Each structure stands twice: as structure tokens, then as C-alpha cells.
PDB file of C-alpha atoms in Angstrom:
ATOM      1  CA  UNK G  82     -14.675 -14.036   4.472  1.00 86.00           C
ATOM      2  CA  UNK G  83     -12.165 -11.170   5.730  1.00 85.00           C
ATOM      3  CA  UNK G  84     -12.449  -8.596   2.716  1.00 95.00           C
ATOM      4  CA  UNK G  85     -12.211  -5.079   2.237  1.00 98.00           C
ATOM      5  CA  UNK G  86     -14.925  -3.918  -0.637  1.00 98.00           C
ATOM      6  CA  UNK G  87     -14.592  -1.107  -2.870  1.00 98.00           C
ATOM      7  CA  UNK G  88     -17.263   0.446  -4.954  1.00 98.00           C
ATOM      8  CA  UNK G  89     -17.381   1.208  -7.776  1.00 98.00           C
ATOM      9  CA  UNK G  90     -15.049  -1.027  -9.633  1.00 97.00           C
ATOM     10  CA  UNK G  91     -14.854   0.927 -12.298  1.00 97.00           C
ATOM     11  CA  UNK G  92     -16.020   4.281 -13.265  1.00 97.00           C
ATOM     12  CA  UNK G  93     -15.733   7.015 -16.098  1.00 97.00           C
ATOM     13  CA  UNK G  94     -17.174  10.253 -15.351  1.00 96.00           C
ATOM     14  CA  UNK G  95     -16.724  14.280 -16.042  1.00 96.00           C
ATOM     15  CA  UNK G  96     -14.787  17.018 -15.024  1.00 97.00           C
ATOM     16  CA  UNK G  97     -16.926  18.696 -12.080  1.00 96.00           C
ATOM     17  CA  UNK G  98     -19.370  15.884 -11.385  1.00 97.00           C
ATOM     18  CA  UNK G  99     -19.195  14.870  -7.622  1.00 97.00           C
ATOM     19  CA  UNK G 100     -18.434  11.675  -6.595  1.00 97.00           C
ATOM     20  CA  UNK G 101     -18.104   8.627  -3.938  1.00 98.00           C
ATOM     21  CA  UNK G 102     -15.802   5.853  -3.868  1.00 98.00           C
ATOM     22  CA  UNK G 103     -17.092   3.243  -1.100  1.00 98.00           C
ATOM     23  CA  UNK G 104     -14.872   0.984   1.490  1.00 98.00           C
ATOM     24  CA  UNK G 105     -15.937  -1.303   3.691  1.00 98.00           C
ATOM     25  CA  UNK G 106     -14.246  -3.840   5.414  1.00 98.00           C
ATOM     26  CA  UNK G 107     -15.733  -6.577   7.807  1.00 96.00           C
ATOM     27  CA  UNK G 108     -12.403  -7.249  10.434  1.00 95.00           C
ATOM     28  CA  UNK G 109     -13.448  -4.333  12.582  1.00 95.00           C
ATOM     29  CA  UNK G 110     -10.115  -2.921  11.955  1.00 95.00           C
ATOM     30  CA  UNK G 111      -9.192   0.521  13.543  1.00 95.00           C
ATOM     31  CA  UNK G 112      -7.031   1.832  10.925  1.00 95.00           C
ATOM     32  CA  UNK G 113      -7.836   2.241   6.979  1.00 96.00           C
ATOM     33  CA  UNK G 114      -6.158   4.456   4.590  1.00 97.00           C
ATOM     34  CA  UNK G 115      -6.673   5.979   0.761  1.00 98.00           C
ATOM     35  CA  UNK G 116      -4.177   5.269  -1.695  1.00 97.00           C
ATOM     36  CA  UNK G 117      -3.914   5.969  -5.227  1.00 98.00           C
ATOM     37  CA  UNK G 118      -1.189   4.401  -7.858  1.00 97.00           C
ATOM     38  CA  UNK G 119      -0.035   6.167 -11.057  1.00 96.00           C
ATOM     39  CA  UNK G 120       2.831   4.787 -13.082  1.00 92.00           C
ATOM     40  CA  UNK G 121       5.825   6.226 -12.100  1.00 88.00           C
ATOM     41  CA  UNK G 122       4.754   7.435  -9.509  1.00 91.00           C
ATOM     42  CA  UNK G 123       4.178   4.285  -7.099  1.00 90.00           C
ATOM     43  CA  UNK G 124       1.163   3.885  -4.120  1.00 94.00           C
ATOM     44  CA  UNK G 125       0.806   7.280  -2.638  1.00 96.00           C
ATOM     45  CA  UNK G 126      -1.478   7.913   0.537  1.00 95.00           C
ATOM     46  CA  UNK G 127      -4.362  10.080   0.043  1.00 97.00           C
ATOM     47  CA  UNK G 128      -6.347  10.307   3.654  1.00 97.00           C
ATOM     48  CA  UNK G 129      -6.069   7.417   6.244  1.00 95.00           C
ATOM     49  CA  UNK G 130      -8.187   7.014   9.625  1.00 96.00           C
ATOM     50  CA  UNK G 131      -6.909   5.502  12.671  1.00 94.00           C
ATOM     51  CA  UNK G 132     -10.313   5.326  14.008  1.00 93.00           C
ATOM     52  CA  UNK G 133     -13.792   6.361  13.990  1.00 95.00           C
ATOM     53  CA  UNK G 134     -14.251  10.396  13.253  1.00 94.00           C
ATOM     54  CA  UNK G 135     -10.378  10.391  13.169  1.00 94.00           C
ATOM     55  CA  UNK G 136      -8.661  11.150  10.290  1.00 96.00           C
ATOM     56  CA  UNK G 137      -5.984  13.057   8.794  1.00 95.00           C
ATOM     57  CA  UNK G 138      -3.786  13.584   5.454  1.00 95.00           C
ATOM     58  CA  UNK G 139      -1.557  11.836   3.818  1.00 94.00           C
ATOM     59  CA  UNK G 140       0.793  12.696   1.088  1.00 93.00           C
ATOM     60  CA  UNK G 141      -1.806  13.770  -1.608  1.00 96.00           C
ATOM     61  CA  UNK G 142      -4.755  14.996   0.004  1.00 97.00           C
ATOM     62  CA  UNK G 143      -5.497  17.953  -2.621  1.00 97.00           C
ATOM     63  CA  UNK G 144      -8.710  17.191  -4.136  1.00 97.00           C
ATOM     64  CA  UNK G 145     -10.529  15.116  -1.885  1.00 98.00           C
ATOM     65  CA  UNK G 146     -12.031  14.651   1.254  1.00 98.00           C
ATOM     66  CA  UNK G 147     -12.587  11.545   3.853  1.00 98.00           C
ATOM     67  CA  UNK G 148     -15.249  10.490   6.359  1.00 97.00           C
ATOM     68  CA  UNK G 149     -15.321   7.922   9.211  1.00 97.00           C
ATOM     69  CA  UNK G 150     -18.381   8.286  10.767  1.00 97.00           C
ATOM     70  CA  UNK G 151     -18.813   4.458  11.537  1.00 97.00           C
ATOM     71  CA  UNK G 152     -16.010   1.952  11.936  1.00 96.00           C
ATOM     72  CA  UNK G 153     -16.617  -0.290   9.007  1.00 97.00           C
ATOM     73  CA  UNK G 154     -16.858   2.365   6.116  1.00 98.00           C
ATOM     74  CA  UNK G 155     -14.656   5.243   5.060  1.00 98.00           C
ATOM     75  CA  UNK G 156     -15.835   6.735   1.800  1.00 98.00           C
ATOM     76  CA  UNK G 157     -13.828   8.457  -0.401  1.00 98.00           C
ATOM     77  CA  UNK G 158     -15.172  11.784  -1.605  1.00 98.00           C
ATOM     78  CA  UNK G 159     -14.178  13.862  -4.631  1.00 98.00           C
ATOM     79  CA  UNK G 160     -16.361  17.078  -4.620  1.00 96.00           C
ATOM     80  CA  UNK G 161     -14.957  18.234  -8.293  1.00 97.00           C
ATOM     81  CA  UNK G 162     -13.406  16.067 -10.221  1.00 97.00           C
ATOM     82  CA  UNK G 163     -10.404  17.221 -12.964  1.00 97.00           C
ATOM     83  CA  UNK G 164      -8.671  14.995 -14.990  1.00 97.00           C
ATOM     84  CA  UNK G 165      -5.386  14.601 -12.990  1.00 97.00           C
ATOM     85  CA  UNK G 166      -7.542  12.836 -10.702  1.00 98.00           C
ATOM     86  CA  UNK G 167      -7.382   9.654 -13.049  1.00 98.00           C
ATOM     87  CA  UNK G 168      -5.796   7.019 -11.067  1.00 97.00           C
ATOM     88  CA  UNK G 169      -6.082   3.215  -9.635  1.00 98.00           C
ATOM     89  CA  UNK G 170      -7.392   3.854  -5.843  1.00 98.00           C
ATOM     90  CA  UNK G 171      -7.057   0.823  -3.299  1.00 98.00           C
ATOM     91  CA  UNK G 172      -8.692   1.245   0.268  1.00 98.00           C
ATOM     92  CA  UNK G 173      -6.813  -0.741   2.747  1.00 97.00           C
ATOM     93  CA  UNK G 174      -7.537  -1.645   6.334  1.00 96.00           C
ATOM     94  CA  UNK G 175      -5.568  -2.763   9.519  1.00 95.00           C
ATOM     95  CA  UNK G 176      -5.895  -3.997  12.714  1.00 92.00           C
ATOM     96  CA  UNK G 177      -4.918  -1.388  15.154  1.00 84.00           C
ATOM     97  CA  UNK G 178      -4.545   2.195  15.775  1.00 76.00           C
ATOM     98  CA  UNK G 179      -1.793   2.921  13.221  1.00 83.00           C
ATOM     99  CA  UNK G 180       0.129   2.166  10.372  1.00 87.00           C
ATOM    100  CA  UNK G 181       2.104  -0.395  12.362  1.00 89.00           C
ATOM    101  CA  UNK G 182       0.092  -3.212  11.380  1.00 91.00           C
ATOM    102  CA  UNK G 183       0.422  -4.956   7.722  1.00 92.00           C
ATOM    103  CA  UNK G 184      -3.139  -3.554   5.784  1.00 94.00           C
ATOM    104  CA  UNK G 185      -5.308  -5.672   3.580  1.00 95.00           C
ATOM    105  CA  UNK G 186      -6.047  -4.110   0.568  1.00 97.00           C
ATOM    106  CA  UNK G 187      -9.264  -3.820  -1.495  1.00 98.00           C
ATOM    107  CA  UNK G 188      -9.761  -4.345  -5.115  1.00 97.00           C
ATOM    108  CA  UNK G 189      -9.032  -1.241  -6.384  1.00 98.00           C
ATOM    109  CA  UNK G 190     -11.038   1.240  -8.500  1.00 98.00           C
ATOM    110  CA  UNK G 191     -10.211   2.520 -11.358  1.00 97.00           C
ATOM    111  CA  UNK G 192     -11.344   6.046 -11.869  1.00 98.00           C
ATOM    112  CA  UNK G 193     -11.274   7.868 -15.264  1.00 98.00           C
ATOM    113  CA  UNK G 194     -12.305  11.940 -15.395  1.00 98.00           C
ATOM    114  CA  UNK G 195     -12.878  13.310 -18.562  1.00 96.00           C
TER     115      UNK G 195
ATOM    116  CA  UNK L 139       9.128  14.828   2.885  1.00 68.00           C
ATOM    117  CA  UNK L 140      10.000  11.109   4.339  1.00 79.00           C
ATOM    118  CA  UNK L 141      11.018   9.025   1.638  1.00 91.00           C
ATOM    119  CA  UNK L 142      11.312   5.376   0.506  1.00 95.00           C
ATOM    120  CA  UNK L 143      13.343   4.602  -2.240  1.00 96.00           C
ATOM    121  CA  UNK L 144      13.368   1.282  -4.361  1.00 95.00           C
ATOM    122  CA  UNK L 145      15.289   0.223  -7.372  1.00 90.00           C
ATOM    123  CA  UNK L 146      12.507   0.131 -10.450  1.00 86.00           C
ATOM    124  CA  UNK L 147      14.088  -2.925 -12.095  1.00 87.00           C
ATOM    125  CA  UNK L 148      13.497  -5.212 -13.718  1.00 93.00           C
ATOM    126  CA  UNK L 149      15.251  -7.074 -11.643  1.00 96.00           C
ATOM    127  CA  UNK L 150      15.793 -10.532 -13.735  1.00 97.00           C
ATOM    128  CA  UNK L 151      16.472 -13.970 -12.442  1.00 97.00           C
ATOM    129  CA  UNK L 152      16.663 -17.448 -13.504  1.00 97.00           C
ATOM    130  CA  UNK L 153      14.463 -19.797 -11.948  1.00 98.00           C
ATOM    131  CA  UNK L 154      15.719 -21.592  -8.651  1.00 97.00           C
ATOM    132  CA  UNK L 155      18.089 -17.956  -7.886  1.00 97.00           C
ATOM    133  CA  UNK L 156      18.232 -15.985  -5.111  1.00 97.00           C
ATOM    134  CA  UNK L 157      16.416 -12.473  -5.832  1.00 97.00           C
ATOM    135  CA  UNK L 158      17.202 -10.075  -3.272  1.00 97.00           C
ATOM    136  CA  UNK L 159      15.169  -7.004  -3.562  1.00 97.00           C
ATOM    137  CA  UNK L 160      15.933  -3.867  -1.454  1.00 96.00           C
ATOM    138  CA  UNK L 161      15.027  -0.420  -0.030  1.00 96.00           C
ATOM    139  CA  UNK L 162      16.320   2.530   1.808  1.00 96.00           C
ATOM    140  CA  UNK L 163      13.973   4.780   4.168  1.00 95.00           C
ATOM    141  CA  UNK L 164      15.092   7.798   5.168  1.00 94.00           C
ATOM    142  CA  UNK L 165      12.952   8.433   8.897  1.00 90.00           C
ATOM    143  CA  UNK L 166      15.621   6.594  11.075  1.00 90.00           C
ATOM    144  CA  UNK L 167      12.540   6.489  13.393  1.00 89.00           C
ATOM    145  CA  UNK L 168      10.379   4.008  11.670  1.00 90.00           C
ATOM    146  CA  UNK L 169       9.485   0.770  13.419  1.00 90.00           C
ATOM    147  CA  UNK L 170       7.792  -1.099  10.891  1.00 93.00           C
ATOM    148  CA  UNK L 171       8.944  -2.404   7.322  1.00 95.00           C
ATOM    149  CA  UNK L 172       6.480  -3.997   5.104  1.00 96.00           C
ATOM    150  CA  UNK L 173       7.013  -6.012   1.957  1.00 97.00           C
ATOM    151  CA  UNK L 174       4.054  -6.370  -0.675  1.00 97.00           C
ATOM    152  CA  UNK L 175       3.839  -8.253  -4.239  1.00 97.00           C
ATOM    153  CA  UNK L 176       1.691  -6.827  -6.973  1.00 97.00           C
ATOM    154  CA  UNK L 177       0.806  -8.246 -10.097  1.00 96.00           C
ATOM    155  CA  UNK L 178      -0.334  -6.197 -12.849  1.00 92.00           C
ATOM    156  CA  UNK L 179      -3.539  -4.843 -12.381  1.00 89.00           C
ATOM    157  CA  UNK L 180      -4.682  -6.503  -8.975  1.00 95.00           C
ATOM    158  CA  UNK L 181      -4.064  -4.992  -5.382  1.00 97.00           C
ATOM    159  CA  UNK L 182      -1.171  -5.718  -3.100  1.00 97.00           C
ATOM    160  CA  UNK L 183      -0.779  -8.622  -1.168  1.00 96.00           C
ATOM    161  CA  UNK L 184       1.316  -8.928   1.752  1.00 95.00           C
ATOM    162  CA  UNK L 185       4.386 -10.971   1.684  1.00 95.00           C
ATOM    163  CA  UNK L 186       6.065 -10.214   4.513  1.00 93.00           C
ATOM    164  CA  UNK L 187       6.648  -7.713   7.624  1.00 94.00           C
ATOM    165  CA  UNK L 188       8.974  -7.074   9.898  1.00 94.00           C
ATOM    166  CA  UNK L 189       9.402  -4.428  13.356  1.00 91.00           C
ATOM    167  CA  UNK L 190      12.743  -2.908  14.349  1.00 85.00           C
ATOM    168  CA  UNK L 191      13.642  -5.564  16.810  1.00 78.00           C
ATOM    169  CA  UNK L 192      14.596  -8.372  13.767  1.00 80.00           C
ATOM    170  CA  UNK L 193      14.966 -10.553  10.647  1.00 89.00           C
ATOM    171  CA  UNK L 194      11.881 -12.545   9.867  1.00 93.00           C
ATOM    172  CA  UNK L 195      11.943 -15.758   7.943  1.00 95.00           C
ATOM    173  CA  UNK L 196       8.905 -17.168   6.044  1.00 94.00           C
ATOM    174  CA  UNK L 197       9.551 -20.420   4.020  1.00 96.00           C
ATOM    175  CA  UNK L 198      11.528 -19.142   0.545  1.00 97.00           C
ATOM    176  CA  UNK L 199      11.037 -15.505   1.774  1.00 97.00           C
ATOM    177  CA  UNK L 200      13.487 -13.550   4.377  1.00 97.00           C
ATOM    178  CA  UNK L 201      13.112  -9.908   5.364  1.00 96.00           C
ATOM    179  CA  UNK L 202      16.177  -8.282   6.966  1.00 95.00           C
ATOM    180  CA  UNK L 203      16.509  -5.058   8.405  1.00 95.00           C
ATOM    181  CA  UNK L 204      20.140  -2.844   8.680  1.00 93.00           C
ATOM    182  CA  UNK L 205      18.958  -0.177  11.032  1.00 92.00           C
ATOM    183  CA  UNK L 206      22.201   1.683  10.788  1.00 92.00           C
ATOM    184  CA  UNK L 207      22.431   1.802   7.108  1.00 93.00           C
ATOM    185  CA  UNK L 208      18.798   2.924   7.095  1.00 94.00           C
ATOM    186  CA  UNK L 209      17.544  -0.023   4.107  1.00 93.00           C
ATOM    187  CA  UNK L 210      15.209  -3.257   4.338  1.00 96.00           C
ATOM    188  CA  UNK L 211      15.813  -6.446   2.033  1.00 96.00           C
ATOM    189  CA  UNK L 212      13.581  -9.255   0.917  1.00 97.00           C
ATOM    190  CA  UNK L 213      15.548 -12.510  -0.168  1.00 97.00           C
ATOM    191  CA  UNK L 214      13.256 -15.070  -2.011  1.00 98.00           C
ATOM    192  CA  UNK L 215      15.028 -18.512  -2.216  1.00 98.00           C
ATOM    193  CA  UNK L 216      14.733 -21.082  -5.018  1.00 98.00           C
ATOM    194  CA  UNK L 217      12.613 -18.117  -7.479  1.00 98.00           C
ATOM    195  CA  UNK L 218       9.782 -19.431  -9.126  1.00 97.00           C
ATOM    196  CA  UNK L 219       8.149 -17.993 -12.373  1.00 96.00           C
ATOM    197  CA  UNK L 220       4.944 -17.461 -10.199  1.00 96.00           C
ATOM    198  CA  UNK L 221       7.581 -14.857  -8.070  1.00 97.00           C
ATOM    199  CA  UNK L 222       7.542 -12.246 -11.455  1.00 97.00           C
ATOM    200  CA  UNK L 223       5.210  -9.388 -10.095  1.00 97.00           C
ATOM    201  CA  UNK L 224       6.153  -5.685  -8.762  1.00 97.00           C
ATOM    202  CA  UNK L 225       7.387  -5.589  -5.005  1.00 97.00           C
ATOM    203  CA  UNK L 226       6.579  -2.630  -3.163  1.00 97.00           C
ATOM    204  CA  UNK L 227       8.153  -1.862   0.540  1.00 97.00           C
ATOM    205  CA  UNK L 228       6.326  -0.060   2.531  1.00 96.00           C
ATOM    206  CA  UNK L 229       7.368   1.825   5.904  1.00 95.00           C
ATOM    207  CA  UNK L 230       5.628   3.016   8.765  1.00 92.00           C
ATOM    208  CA  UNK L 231       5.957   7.018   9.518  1.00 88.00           C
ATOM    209  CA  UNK L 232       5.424   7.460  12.926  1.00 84.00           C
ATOM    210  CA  UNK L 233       2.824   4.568  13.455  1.00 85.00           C
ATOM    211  CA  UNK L 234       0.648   7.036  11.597  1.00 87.00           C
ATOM    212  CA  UNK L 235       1.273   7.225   7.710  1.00 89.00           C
ATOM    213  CA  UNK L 236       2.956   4.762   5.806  1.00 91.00           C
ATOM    214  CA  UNK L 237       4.799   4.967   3.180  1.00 94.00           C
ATOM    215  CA  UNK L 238       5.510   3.253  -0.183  1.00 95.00           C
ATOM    216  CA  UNK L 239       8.528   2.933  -2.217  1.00 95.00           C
ATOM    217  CA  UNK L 240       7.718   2.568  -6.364  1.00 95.00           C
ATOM    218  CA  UNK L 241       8.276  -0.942  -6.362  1.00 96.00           C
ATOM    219  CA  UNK L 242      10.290  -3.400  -8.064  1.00 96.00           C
ATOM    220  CA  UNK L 243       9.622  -5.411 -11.256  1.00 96.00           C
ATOM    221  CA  UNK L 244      10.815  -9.083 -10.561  1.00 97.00           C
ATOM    222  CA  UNK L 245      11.263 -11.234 -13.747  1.00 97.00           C
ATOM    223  CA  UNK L 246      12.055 -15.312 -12.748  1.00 97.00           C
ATOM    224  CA  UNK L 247      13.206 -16.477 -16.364  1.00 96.00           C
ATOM    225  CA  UNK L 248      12.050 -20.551 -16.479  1.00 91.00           C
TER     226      UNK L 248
END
């Protein structure tokens, strides 16, 4: 099945304590993206790749950093953690070099810091 | 700062309406329009896109584009109660970033 899998689903966690949110998709799609939704505020772009070891920022980078060392997986990494960081975060994926393409979303994960 | 703008809503219909749903975009370069439904707490699904060279019709669903006026519509035909979710366009910045308006509550009244 064509999916794009986020871990974790869930998490609560402290201010300052490192952490990794996981994507993965299985369509060997070029392009895949960070997003995180906040009421009021709509689905904001955090990072997004258009293919392996590139990457760049989107609208809200501050506060986290990206990877995309293989094709398949592009980890989201928050190196301190504060409290504004609470948020619903969907990875999404696309076939493609760009943002052209219509992107199939993960799960989501929804992150509270303490 | 590009922007895409949306109407919050709700936008409230009785079932078997028209709902038109719509959204302005300010980079007169963009190329690609998106159209996603969300319901509450679950990720966006796609509903319909649609590039700079036309209107796109999908059974009860029709995206149309007005390049001059700079704003992207979504018609759904005969609404169902199954339609009520939060709509989010979505708009393609360069073929590099994309995008998202704040989305629009739909309400189909039975």
C-alpha cells in the first residue's frame, strides 16, 4: 500500500529534550515537505526536500532542522524543544522534483512540549 | 511573504446545494492550485488539482481557475453531509514551496 508513515504518533515531552519525528514513504517520490497546523493559523511549511541531500526552508523553519540522506526518509529534528513548538505535524510526499505535484500526506503527529 | 487567503467560514449549506468555496493567491506566477478536505483531526486528502492551463471537472467536484483576478474556486454539486470537513487550497510557489490558505469549514445541513 502507497503510504507515507510518521513516527511517533503521539508524543509529550520537555522543554530542552532533543527529539526525532520519522517519515517515510514507499512511492519513491522526489519531493516531501514538513508542515505543522495550529488553529488559526492554518498548514504552514516547515522544511521540504525536492530530493535526496536537497533541502531548503519553508515558512517556519526556526527551531528545527531536516535531513535527506536517503530518498525514502526525511526526519524531522528538533534539537531543543520550547513550548511554542506544540503543534499537529504532517509529512507529505510527491512525485516529482517540486511542489507541482498534489502530496500525500501522513498521519500526523501530535507533539506536546512542556 | 506570498500569500493565500481563504474565507474561514463556516460556510453552511443544505444538502443537494451548490457550495462554492474560494481563494485568492497573491504570486501571479504560480502554476499549480491544489484543493484538499480535512476532517477534524485526520490529515488532508486531496480532492482536486488543477495547472494554469484549465478548469478540471471530477464527478460533483469542479476546480476553476481566474488567472487575471488572481483566485481558485472549488464547486461541489448536489452537497452531501459526508462534504462537512475544512477545505484547504493550496498553491505552488515557484514549483518549490507550496503554500496553504487556513481553510474553510463546510457545514451540509441534511
Amino acid at each position: 500500500e502507497a503510504q507515507v508513515t510518521q513516527n511517533p504518533r503521539y508524543l509529550i515531552t520537555v522543554t530542552g529534550k532533543k527529539l526525532t519525528v520519522t517519515c517515510s514513504q514507499n512511492m519513491n517520490h522526489e519531493y516531501m515537505s514538513w508542515y505543522r497546523q495550529d488553529p488559526g493559523l492554518g498548514l504552514r511549511q516547515i522544511y521540504y526536500s525536492m530530493n535526496v541531500e536537497v533541502t531548503d526552508k519553508g515558512d517556519v523553519p526556526e527551531g528545527y532542522k531536516v535531513s535527506r540522506k536517503e530518498k525514502r526518509n526525511f526526519p524531522l529534528i528538533l534539537e531543543s524543544p520550547s513550548p511554542n513548538q506544540t503543534s499537529l505535524y504532517f509529512c507529505a510526499s510527491s512525485f516529482g522534483g517540486g511542489s507541482n505535484q498534489p502530496q500525500h500526506f501522513g498521519d500526523g503527529t501530535r507533539l506536546s512540549i512542556l | 511573504q506570498k500569500e493565500v487567503e481563504q474565507n474561514s467560514g463556516p460556510l453552511s449549506v443544505p444538502e443537494g446545494a451548490i457550495a462554492s468555496l474560494n481563494c485568492t493567491y497573491s504570486d501571479r506566477g504560480s502554476q499549480s492550485f491544489f484543493w484538499y478536505r480535512q476532517y477534524s483531526g485526520k490529515s488532508p486528502e486531496l480532492i482536486m488539482f488543477i495547472y494554469s492551463n484549465g478548469d478540471k471537472e471530477d464527478g460533483r467536484f469542479t476546480a476553476q481557475l481566474n488567472k487575471a483576478s488572481q483566485y481558485v474556486s472549488l464547486l461541489i454539486r448536489d452537497s452531501q453531509p459526508s462534504d462537512s470537513a475544512t477545505y484547504l487550497c493550496a498553491v505552488s510557489q515557484a514549483g518549490t514551496a507550496l503554500i496553504f490558505g487556513k481553510g474553510t469549514t463546510l457545514s451540509v445541513s441534511s
